[in-house]
Coordinates of C-alpha atoms in Angstrom, one line a residue:
Chain P
M1 CA 50.5 29.6 121.8
N2 CA 50.6 32.6 124.1
E3 CA 49.9 35.6 121.9
T4 CA 51.6 38.0 124.2
V5 CA 55.0 36.5 123.2
S6 CA 56.7 36.6 119.8
A7 CA 57.7 33.0 119.4
V8 CA 56.1 31.8 116.1
R9 CA 56.3 28.6 114.1
V10 CA 56.2 29.7 110.4
A11 CA 55.2 27.3 107.7
V12 CA 55.5 27.8 103.9
V13 CA 53.5 25.5 101.7
Q14 CA 54.9 24.5 98.4
F15 CA 52.4 22.7 96.1
D16 CA 51.0 22.5 92.7
P17 CA 47.7 24.2 92.0
Q18 CA 46.3 23.7 88.5
V19 CA 44.8 26.4 86.3
G20 CA 41.2 25.8 85.0
I21 CA 38.0 26.6 86.6
Q22 CA 37.3 22.8 86.9
H23 CA 40.3 22.6 89.3
S24 CA 39.4 25.5 91.5
Q25 CA 37.7 23.5 94.2
A26 CA 40.4 20.9 94.2
N27 CA 43.1 23.6 94.5
L28 CA 41.3 25.2 97.4
E29 CA 40.9 21.8 99.2
H30 CA 44.5 21.0 98.5
S31 CA 45.6 24.3 100.0
L32 CA 43.5 23.7 103.1
E33 CA 44.7 20.1 103.5
L34 CA 48.3 21.2 103.5
A35 CA 47.6 24.2 105.7
R36 CA 45.8 21.8 108.1
E37 CA 48.9 19.6 108.2
A38 CA 51.0 22.7 109.0
A39 CA 48.6 23.8 111.8
I40 CA 48.6 20.3 113.3
N41 CA 52.4 20.5 113.3
G42 CA 52.1 23.6 115.4
A43 CA 52.4 26.4 112.8
N44 CA 51.0 29.8 113.8
L45 CA 51.7 31.6 110.5
I46 CA 51.1 29.7 107.3
V47 CA 52.1 31.0 103.9
L48 CA 50.6 29.7 100.6
P49 CA 51.8 30.6 97.1
E50 CA 50.5 33.3 94.8
L51 CA 47.2 32.4 93.1
A52 CA 47.0 29.4 95.3
N53 CA 43.4 28.6 94.5
T54 CA 43.4 29.2 90.8
G55 CA 46.7 28.2 89.3
Y56 CA 48.7 30.7 87.3
L57 CA 48.6 30.5 83.5
F58 CA 45.3 32.1 82.5
G59 CA 44.9 32.1 78.7
T60 CA 42.7 35.1 78.4
R61 CA 41.3 38.0 80.5
Q62 CA 37.9 36.3 80.5
E63 CA 39.5 33.2 82.0
A64 CA 41.2 35.2 84.7
F65 CA 37.9 36.9 85.4
L66 CA 36.2 33.6 85.9
H67 CA 38.7 32.6 88.5
A68 CA 38.6 35.8 90.4
E69 CA 36.6 36.5 93.5
L70 CA 35.6 39.3 95.9
I71 CA 37.6 40.0 99.0
P72 CA 36.5 39.0 101.6
E73 CA 33.2 37.7 100.3
G74 CA 34.5 35.1 97.8
P75 CA 34.4 31.3 98.4
S76 CA 38.1 30.7 98.9
M77 CA 38.3 33.7 101.2
Q78 CA 35.5 32.3 103.3
A79 CA 37.2 28.9 103.4
W80 CA 40.5 30.4 104.5
L81 CA 38.8 32.6 107.1
D82 CA 37.0 29.6 108.5
F83 CA 40.2 27.7 108.6
A84 CA 42.2 30.4 110.4
R85 CA 39.4 30.8 112.9
K86 CA 39.1 27.1 113.5
H87 CA 42.8 26.4 113.8
Q88 CA 43.6 29.8 115.5
V89 CA 46.4 30.5 113.0
Y90 CA 47.4 33.3 110.7
L91 CA 47.3 32.5 107.0
A92 CA 48.6 34.4 104.0
A93 CA 47.3 33.2 100.7
G94 CA 47.3 34.4 97.1
L95 CA 44.2 34.7 94.9
A96 CA 42.8 36.5 91.9
E97 CA 40.7 39.4 93.2
R98 CA 37.8 41.0 91.4
D99 CA 36.8 44.6 92.2
G100 CA 34.2 45.8 89.8
V101 CA 35.6 45.3 86.3
Q102 CA 39.2 45.3 87.6
L103 CA 41.2 42.2 88.5
F104 CA 44.2 42.2 90.9
D105 CA 46.8 39.6 91.7
S106 CA 46.3 39.8 95.4
A107 CA 47.4 38.4 98.7
V108 CA 45.3 38.3 101.9
L109 CA 46.2 37.9 105.5
V110 CA 43.6 36.3 107.7
G111 CA 43.8 35.4 111.4
P112 CA 42.0 33.8 114.3
G113 CA 39.9 37.0 114.6
G114 CA 39.0 37.2 110.9
F115 CA 40.1 39.2 107.9
I116 CA 43.2 41.4 108.6
G117 CA 44.1 42.9 105.2
K118 CA 45.1 42.5 101.6
Y119 CA 47.9 43.5 99.3
R120 CA 47.6 43.9 95.5
K121 CA 50.7 43.0 93.5
A122 CA 52.4 46.2 92.4
H123 CA 54.9 44.7 89.8
L124 CA 53.1 42.5 87.3
W125 CA 55.0 39.8 85.4
N126 CA 54.6 39.2 81.7
R127 CA 51.1 38.4 80.6
E128 CA 49.7 39.2 84.0
K129 CA 49.7 42.7 82.6
L130 CA 47.1 41.6 80.1
W131 CA 44.5 40.8 82.8
F132 CA 45.5 42.3 86.1
T133 CA 45.6 46.0 87.2
P134 CA 48.8 47.1 88.9
G135 CA 48.4 47.1 92.6
N136 CA 47.2 50.4 94.1
L137 CA 47.4 49.8 97.8
G138 CA 51.1 50.6 98.4
F139 CA 53.0 48.1 100.5
P140 CA 51.0 47.7 103.6
V141 CA 52.3 46.2 106.9
F142 CA 49.7 44.7 109.2
D143 CA 50.0 44.8 113.0
T144 CA 48.9 41.6 114.5
P145 CA 49.2 40.1 118.0
I146 CA 52.1 37.9 116.8
G147 CA 54.0 40.8 115.1
R148 CA 54.0 43.1 112.1
I149 CA 53.5 41.2 108.8
G150 CA 54.1 42.5 105.3
L151 CA 53.1 40.9 102.1
L152 CA 54.8 40.8 98.7
I153 CA 54.1 38.8 95.5
C154 CA 56.7 37.2 93.3
W155 CA 58.2 39.7 90.8
D156 CA 57.9 42.4 93.5
I157 CA 61.1 41.1 95.1
W158 CA 63.1 41.9 92.0
F159 CA 62.5 45.5 93.1
P160 CA 64.6 46.2 96.2
E161 CA 62.2 49.1 97.0
V162 CA 59.6 46.6 98.1
P163 CA 61.3 44.8 101.0
R164 CA 62.9 48.2 101.9
L165 CA 59.5 50.0 102.2
L166 CA 58.0 47.1 104.1
S167 CA 61.0 47.0 106.4
L168 CA 61.0 50.7 106.9
Q169 CA 57.4 50.4 108.1
G170 CA 58.6 48.0 110.8
A171 CA 57.7 44.6 109.2
D172 CA 59.0 41.8 111.4
I173 CA 58.3 39.3 108.7
I174 CA 57.5 39.5 105.0
C175 CA 55.3 36.8 103.6
S176 CA 56.5 36.3 100.0
L177 CA 53.9 34.6 97.8
N178 CA 55.2 33.3 94.5
N179 CA 54.8 31.6 91.2
W180 CA 58.5 31.8 90.4
I181 CA 58.7 30.5 86.9
W182 CA 61.4 28.7 84.9
T183 CA 63.2 31.6 83.2
P184 CA 66.2 31.6 80.9
P185 CA 69.3 29.8 82.3
P186 CA 71.3 29.7 84.5
L187 CA 68.5 28.7 86.8
F188 CA 70.2 27.0 89.7
D189 CA 73.7 27.0 91.0
D190 CA 75.4 23.9 92.5
S191 CA 73.7 24.5 95.9
G192 CA 70.2 24.1 94.3
K193 CA 69.3 27.8 94.8
C194 CA 67.9 30.0 92.1
M195 CA 68.3 33.8 91.8
A196 CA 64.9 34.2 93.5
S197 CA 66.4 32.4 96.5
Y198 CA 69.3 34.9 96.6
L199 CA 67.0 37.9 96.1
T200 CA 65.0 36.7 99.1
M201 CA 68.1 36.1 101.2
T202 CA 69.7 39.4 100.5
A203 CA 66.5 41.3 100.9
A204 CA 66.2 39.7 104.4
H205 CA 69.8 40.4 105.2
A206 CA 69.9 44.0 104.0
N207 CA 66.6 44.8 105.9
N208 CA 67.1 42.7 109.0
V209 CA 63.7 41.1 108.4
F210 CA 62.4 37.5 108.3
I211 CA 61.1 36.4 104.9
A212 CA 58.9 33.4 104.4
A213 CA 58.7 32.6 100.7
A214 CA 56.3 30.1 99.3
N215 CA 56.6 29.1 95.7
R216 CA 54.7 26.5 93.7
I217 CA 55.9 23.6 91.7
G218 CA 54.7 21.6 88.7
E219 CA 54.0 22.5 85.2
E220 CA 51.2 24.4 83.3
Q221 CA 50.9 24.7 79.5
G222 CA 54.6 23.9 79.2
E223 CA 55.7 26.4 81.8
R224 CA 57.6 25.0 84.8
Y225 CA 57.9 26.4 88.3
L226 CA 61.1 26.6 90.3
G227 CA 60.2 25.5 93.8
C228 CA 63.0 27.0 95.9
S229 CA 60.6 28.0 98.7
L230 CA 62.6 29.0 101.8
I231 CA 62.4 30.8 105.1
T232 CA 65.3 33.2 105.9
G233 CA 66.5 34.5 109.2
T234 CA 67.0 38.2 109.7
N235 CA 70.7 37.5 108.8
G236 CA 69.5 36.4 105.3
W237 CA 70.6 32.8 105.5
P238 CA 68.0 30.1 105.0
I239 CA 66.6 28.5 108.2
G240 CA 66.7 24.9 107.2
K241 CA 66.6 23.8 103.6
V242 CA 65.7 25.5 100.4
A243 CA 63.0 23.3 98.7
S244 CA 63.7 21.6 95.4
A245 CA 61.6 22.1 92.3
D246 CA 60.1 18.7 92.4
E247 CA 58.6 18.2 95.8
Q248 CA 55.4 19.1 97.4
T249 CA 56.5 20.1 100.9
I250 CA 56.0 22.3 103.9
L251 CA 59.0 24.1 105.4
Y252 CA 59.0 25.2 109.0
A253 CA 60.9 27.6 111.1
D254 CA 60.7 28.5 114.8
I255 CA 61.5 32.1 115.1
D256 CA 61.1 35.0 117.5
L257 CA 59.3 37.5 115.2
T258 CA 60.1 40.6 117.2
S259 CA 63.8 39.8 117.1
A260 CA 63.7 41.7 113.8
R261 CA 63.2 44.8 115.9
S262 CA 66.7 44.6 117.3
A263 CA 69.6 45.8 115.3
P264 CA 71.9 43.1 114.0
I265 CA 74.9 42.6 116.3
W266 CA 77.5 43.9 113.9
N267 CA 79.3 46.3 116.2
S268 CA 78.4 49.3 118.4
L269 CA 78.5 51.8 115.6
N270 CA 76.4 50.4 112.7
D271 CA 72.7 49.7 112.2
L272 CA 71.2 48.8 108.8
H273 CA 68.3 51.3 109.2
R274 CA 70.0 54.1 111.0
D275 CA 72.9 54.1 108.6
R276 CA 70.7 54.9 105.6
R277 CA 71.9 58.1 103.9
V278 CA 68.4 59.4 103.3
D279 CA 69.9 62.9 102.8
V280 CA 71.8 61.6 99.7
Y281 CA 69.1 59.4 98.4
E282 CA 66.5 62.2 98.4
S283 CA 68.9 64.7 96.9
M284 CA 69.3 62.2 94.0
L285 CA 65.7 61.3 93.4
G286 CA 65.8 63.7 90.4
Y287 CA 68.0 61.1 88.7
T288 CA 64.9 59.0 88.2
D289 CA 64.1 61.6 85.5
H290 CA 67.5 61.2 83.9
P291 CA 67.1 61.5 80.1
L292 CA 68.9 58.1 79.8
L293 CA 66.1 56.4 81.7
P294 CA 62.9 54.9 80.5
R295 CA 60.1 55.9 82.9
Chain R
M1 CA 91.8 48.2 72.1
N2 CA 89.5 50.2 69.8
E3 CA 87.8 52.7 72.1
T4 CA 84.8 53.1 69.9
V5 CA 83.4 49.6 70.8
S6 CA 82.3 48.4 74.2
A7 CA 84.3 45.2 74.5
V8 CA 86.3 45.4 77.7
R9 CA 88.4 43.0 79.7
V10 CA 87.8 43.8 83.3
A11 CA 90.2 42.7 86.1
V12 CA 89.7 42.8 89.8
V13 CA 92.8 42.6 92.0
Q14 CA 92.6 40.8 95.3
F15 CA 95.6 41.3 97.5
D16 CA 96.8 42.1 101.0
P17 CA 97.8 45.7 101.8
Q18 CA 99.2 46.3 105.3
V19 CA 98.2 49.2 107.5
G20 CA 101.1 51.3 108.9
I21 CA 102.8 54.3 107.3
Q22 CA 106.0 52.2 107.0
H23 CA 104.1 49.9 104.6
S24 CA 102.5 52.6 102.4
Q25 CA 105.2 52.6 99.7
A26 CA 105.2 48.8 99.5
N27 CA 101.4 48.7 99.3
L28 CA 101.4 51.1 96.5
E29 CA 104.1 49.2 94.6
H30 CA 102.3 46.0 95.2
S31 CA 99.1 47.5 93.8
L32 CA 101.0 48.7 90.7
E33 CA 102.7 45.4 90.2
L34 CA 99.4 43.5 90.2
A35 CA 97.8 46.1 88.0
R36 CA 100.7 45.8 85.6
E37 CA 100.2 42.1 85.4
A38 CA 96.5 42.7 84.6
A39 CA 97.3 45.3 82.0
I40 CA 99.8 42.9 80.4
N41 CA 97.1 40.3 80.3
G42 CA 94.9 42.7 78.3
A43 CA 92.8 44.3 81.0
N44 CA 91.2 47.6 80.0
L45 CA 89.5 48.3 83.4
I46 CA 91.3 47.3 86.6
V47 CA 89.7 47.5 90.0
L48 CA 91.7 47.6 93.2
P49 CA 90.2 47.2 96.7
E50 CA 89.2 49.9 99.1
L51 CA 92.1 51.7 100.9
A52 CA 94.5 49.8 98.6
N53 CA 97.5 51.9 99.4
T54 CA 97.1 52.2 103.2
G55 CA 95.6 49.1 104.6
Y56 CA 92.5 49.3 106.6
L57 CA 92.6 49.1 110.4
F58 CA 93.8 52.5 111.5
G59 CA 94.0 52.8 115.3
T60 CA 93.4 56.5 115.7
R61 CA 92.3 59.5 113.7
Q62 CA 95.8 60.7 113.7
E63 CA 97.0 57.6 112.1
A64 CA 94.3 57.8 109.4
F65 CA 95.3 61.4 108.8
L66 CA 99.0 60.4 108.3
H67 CA 97.9 57.9 105.6
A68 CA 95.6 60.3 103.8
E69 CA 96.5 62.3 100.7
L70 CA 95.1 64.9 98.4
I71 CA 93.2 64.0 95.3
P72 CA 94.6 64.2 92.7
E73 CA 97.9 65.7 94.0
G74 CA 98.9 62.9 96.4
P75 CA 101.7 60.5 95.7
S76 CA 99.5 57.3 95.2
M77 CA 97.2 59.3 93.0
Q78 CA 100.2 60.4 90.8
A79 CA 101.5 56.9 90.6
W80 CA 98.1 55.5 89.5
L81 CA 97.6 58.4 87.0
D82 CA 101.1 57.6 85.5
F83 CA 100.2 54.0 85.4
A84 CA 96.9 54.5 83.6
R85 CA 98.5 56.8 81.1
K86 CA 101.4 54.5 80.4
H87 CA 99.3 51.4 80.0
Q88 CA 96.3 53.1 78.5
V89 CA 93.9 51.6 81.0
Y90 CA 91.1 52.6 83.3
L91 CA 91.9 52.1 87.0
A92 CA 89.6 52.3 90.0
A93 CA 91.4 52.4 93.3
G94 CA 90.6 53.1 96.9
L95 CA 92.5 55.5 99.2
A96 CA 92.2 57.7 102.2
E97 CA 91.5 61.2 101.0
R98 CA 92.4 64.4 102.9
D99 CA 90.5 67.6 102.2
G100 CA 91.4 70.3 104.7
V101 CA 90.8 68.8 108.1
Q102 CA 88.3 66.2 106.8
L103 CA 89.1 62.7 105.8
F104 CA 87.1 60.6 103.4
D105 CA 87.2 56.9 102.5
S106 CA 87.4 57.5 98.7
A107 CA 87.7 55.8 95.4
V108 CA 89.2 57.3 92.3
L109 CA 88.7 56.5 88.6
V110 CA 91.7 57.4 86.4
G111 CA 92.2 56.7 82.7
P112 CA 94.5 57.0 79.8
G113 CA 93.6 60.7 79.6
G114 CA 94.1 61.4 83.3
F115 CA 91.9 61.9 86.3
I116 CA 88.2 61.2 85.7
G117 CA 86.5 61.5 89.0
K118 CA 86.2 60.4 92.6
Y119 CA 83.6 59.0 95.0
R120 CA 83.5 59.4 98.8
K121 CA 82.0 56.4 100.7
A122 CA 78.6 57.3 101.9
H123 CA 78.0 54.5 104.3
L124 CA 80.8 54.2 106.9
W125 CA 81.4 50.9 108.6
N126 CA 82.2 50.6 112.3
R127 CA 85.3 52.7 113.5
E128 CA 85.6 54.3 110.1
K129 CA 83.0 56.7 111.6
L130 CA 85.6 57.8 114.1
W131 CA 88.0 59.2 111.4
F132 CA 86.2 59.6 108.1
T133 CA 83.4 62.0 107.2
P134 CA 80.4 60.5 105.4
G135 CA 80.6 60.9 101.7
N136 CA 79.1 64.1 100.3
L137 CA 79.3 63.6 96.6
G138 CA 76.2 61.5 96.0
F139 CA 76.7 58.4 93.8
P140 CA 78.3 59.7 90.7
V141 CA 78.5 57.8 87.4
F142 CA 81.3 58.7 85.0
D143 CA 81.0 58.7 81.3
T144 CA 84.1 57.3 79.7
P145 CA 85.0 56.2 76.2
I146 CA 84.5 52.5 77.2
G147 CA 81.2 53.1 79.0
R148 CA 79.5 54.5 82.1
I149 CA 81.3 53.6 85.3
G150 CA 79.9 53.9 88.8
L151 CA 81.8 53.4 92.0
L152 CA 80.8 52.1 95.4
I153 CA 82.7 51.1 98.5
C154 CA 82.2 48.1 100.7
W155 CA 79.3 48.7 103.2
D156 CA 77.5 50.7 100.5
I157 CA 76.3 47.6 98.9
W158 CA 74.3 46.6 102.0
F159 CA 72.1 49.6 101.0
P160 CA 70.1 48.6 97.9
E161 CA 69.6 52.3 97.2
V162 CA 73.3 52.6 96.1
P163 CA 73.4 50.2 93.1
R164 CA 69.8 51.3 92.3
L165 CA 70.8 55.0 92.1
L166 CA 74.0 54.2 90.1
S167 CA 72.0 52.0 87.7
L168 CA 69.2 54.6 87.3
Q169 CA 71.9 57.0 86.1
G170 CA 72.8 54.6 83.4
A171 CA 75.9 52.9 84.9
D172 CA 77.1 50.0 82.7
I173 CA 79.4 48.7 85.3
I174 CA 79.8 49.3 89.0
C175 CA 83.3 49.0 90.4
S176 CA 82.9 47.8 94.0
L177 CA 86.0 48.4 96.1
N178 CA 86.0 46.5 99.4
N179 CA 87.5 45.5 102.6
W180 CA 84.9 42.9 103.4
I181 CA 85.7 41.8 106.9
W182 CA 85.2 38.7 108.8
T183 CA 81.8 39.2 110.5
P184 CA 79.8 37.0 112.8
P185 CA 79.1 33.5 111.3
P186 CA 77.7 32.1 109.1
L187 CA 80.3 33.5 106.8
F188 CA 80.4 31.2 103.8
D189 CA 78.0 28.6 102.4
D190 CA 79.0 25.3 100.9
S191 CA 79.7 27.1 97.6
G192 CA 82.3 29.3 99.2
K193 CA 80.4 32.5 98.8
C194 CA 79.7 35.0 101.5
M195 CA 76.7 37.2 102.0
A196 CA 78.6 40.1 100.3
S197 CA 78.9 37.8 97.2
Y198 CA 75.2 37.5 97.1
L199 CA 74.5 41.2 97.8
T200 CA 76.8 41.8 94.7
M201 CA 75.0 39.2 92.6
T202 CA 71.5 40.3 93.4
A203 CA 72.4 44.0 93.0
A204 CA 73.7 43.2 89.5
H205 CA 70.7 41.1 88.7
A206 CA 68.0 43.4 89.9
N207 CA 69.6 46.4 88.2
N208 CA 70.9 44.7 85.0
V209 CA 74.4 46.0 85.6
F210 CA 77.8 44.5 85.6
I211 CA 79.6 44.6 89.0
A212 CA 83.3 44.1 89.4
A213 CA 84.0 43.6 93.1
A214 CA 87.6 43.6 94.4
N215 CA 88.1 42.7 98.0
R216 CA 91.3 42.3 100.0
I217 CA 92.6 39.3 101.9
G218 CA 94.9 38.7 104.9
E219 CA 94.8 39.8 108.5
E220 CA 95.4 43.0 110.4
Q221 CA 95.4 43.3 114.2
G222 CA 93.4 40.1 114.5
E223 CA 90.8 41.1 111.9
R224 CA 90.5 38.8 108.8
Y225 CA 89.2 39.6 105.4
L226 CA 86.8 37.5 103.3
G227 CA 88.2 37.5 99.8
C228 CA 85.2 36.6 97.7
S229 CA 86.1 39.0 94.9
L230 CA 84.0 38.4 91.9
I231 CA 82.8 39.9 88.6
T232 CA 79.1 39.4 87.8
G233 CA 77.2 39.5 84.6
T234 CA 74.1 41.7 84.2
N235 CA 72.2 38.5 85.0
G236 CA 73.8 38.5 88.4
W237 CA 75.7 35.2 88.1
P238 CA 79.5 35.3 88.6
I239 CA 81.5 35.3 85.4
G240 CA 84.1 32.7 86.3
K241 CA 85.0 32.0 89.9
V242 CA 84.4 33.7 93.2
A243 CA 87.9 34.1 94.8
S244 CA 88.6 32.4 98.1
A245 CA 89.7 34.1 101.3
D246 CA 93.3 32.9 101.1
E247 CA 94.6 33.7 97.7
Q248 CA 96.2 36.8 96.1
T249 CA 94.6 36.7 92.7
I250 CA 93.4 38.6 89.7
L251 CA 90.0 37.8 88.2
Y252 CA 89.2 38.6 84.6
A253 CA 86.0 38.9 82.6
D254 CA 85.6 39.8 78.9
I255 CA 82.4 41.7 78.6
D256 CA 80.5 44.1 76.4
L257 CA 80.0 46.9 78.8
T258 CA 77.1 48.5 76.8
S259 CA 75.2 45.3 76.8
A260 CA 73.9 46.6 80.2
R261 CA 71.9 49.1 78.2
S262 CA 69.7 46.5 76.7
A263 CA 66.8 45.2 78.7
P264 CA 67.2 41.6 79.9
I265 CA 65.5 39.2 77.6
W266 CA 62.7 38.1 80.0
N267 CA 59.7 38.5 77.7
S268 CA 58.2 41.2 75.7
L269 CA 56.3 42.8 78.6
N270 CA 58.8 43.3 81.3
D271 CA 61.8 45.5 81.9
L272 CA 63.6 45.9 85.2
H273 CA 63.8 49.7 85.0
R274 CA 60.5 50.4 83.2
D275 CA 58.6 48.2 85.6
R276 CA 59.5 50.3 88.7
R277 CA 56.4 51.6 90.4
V278 CA 57.9 55.0 91.1
D279 CA 54.3 56.3 91.7
V280 CA 54.0 53.9 94.7
Y281 CA 57.5 54.4 96.0
E282 CA 57.2 58.1 96.0
S283 CA 53.9 58.2 97.7
M284 CA 55.3 56.0 100.4
L285 CA 58.5 58.0 101.1
G286 CA 56.7 59.5 104.1
Y287 CA 57.1 56.1 105.7
T288 CA 60.7 56.9 106.2
D289 CA 59.4 59.2 108.9
H290 CA 57.3 56.4 110.5
P291 CA 57.5 56.8 114.3
L292 CA 58.7 53.2 114.6
L293 CA 61.9 54.1 112.7
P294 CA 65.2 55.4 113.9
R295 CA 66.4 58.1 111.6

């Protein structure tokens, strides 16, 4: 791949890590094996799910602590760094991060040249709040030779502010690392998509940004995962298929990352970013203090 | 209907107004005839499309000016006010508003007790920019005996800020008045929904708010309209069907408007509004001035 152009093969890896410290090494090896398959198939940017090396359903904070590692010193980190260097690819992966006594549900971006950056999940889901600290790094976008890459994790995409803030910083693609869980029905419509698929599609469409969303599958302690991994174009529609809930799979899309920098061809008068009415939004920010609202 | 409870039958009216001053009276009568059918069928809140009395594709500013009327003195306004009083219903309708030399693409909310309020479209689509002034009334939410009602118009929903700001002010339902137009493909997926359907669904889901979206159908000057009218639950999924592009129709949904005030039953630790990371969003607002970004 010529790094001066923006053509990229993106791969999202959907698999089934298992929680439990006895599974950590197998999870890591499994993630590397699938990432290797993607690299052999020409992927330049590979996205693994949230908490790809640990599984998801910790039972206690102590258990979460045991699974966590330092960034970038930890063993999974080192393995992913080695992998990215060896295969000359960019890799986004989710892991439990330890920083002193705090734990974060984090995502890292590594590349051929080493560690690029990390993101700490800002919106914590359910019992994650019992062991993780809410992310404190904002919503960073990382400049790389292939384009500008943002990261978000799972429940984050329920908050339209997240893809918006990533896009406003110029993200060409958002890597969305997920453990989308089986929530109250309805889960899927007739097309096999879940609401998370649509949140991903509309976030891409409304922000004119690519989104590569990797979810996991399988079951842990009675909780099931939704699959539904997908890669969207900047128009929001899936490129290729949306994965089902019962398949380990790798999805690919060949895209021109920097095409996200051109306005969508609607007409000569509209642009999704330029048309924002920041004047009105800002004058209404006070409404976030409306007495009707929980803060 | 007992106005002290929150049970409401919502109706969205999908029809085909025609641009041209010679059609104005027929458009208005058509809107009233369909609204009457909805009222007879028990609707308490009736939503008409954007520019329901004028049609959409003005050719010149002069033509738009000819179609516009004063709020609430204008003739369509008076007819809709009379209708709401006579049938004891709430009605949201779109019209071209004249205010001095300015024109606005506006929506009004009228009720059994008369005029309630208006909204002026903040995000103008395509050639609307050539005749209308961008809305200058923020995103108001109107308290009514049946619940809190917000209004948005068409292209507004491409901006996640709009349903967010309406929801943050406590809107129970958003009336979405549209002239969703045939844009570059892909338009519909296999389920017959268009991207506007999904923008509506995910806005409802992410904000835990009902959305009643009325679009128009038909063709004007070679431009076609998408239909796709729908009413979503607070979970985002359509209540009943999504209308096709080729049918005049009225969709109904029986809902408890104030159920939008309860948090969705995800788990005991999450809430869509409470979980917002306003601390992070606000600290990143500076990014709207990022040098990469058009403003």
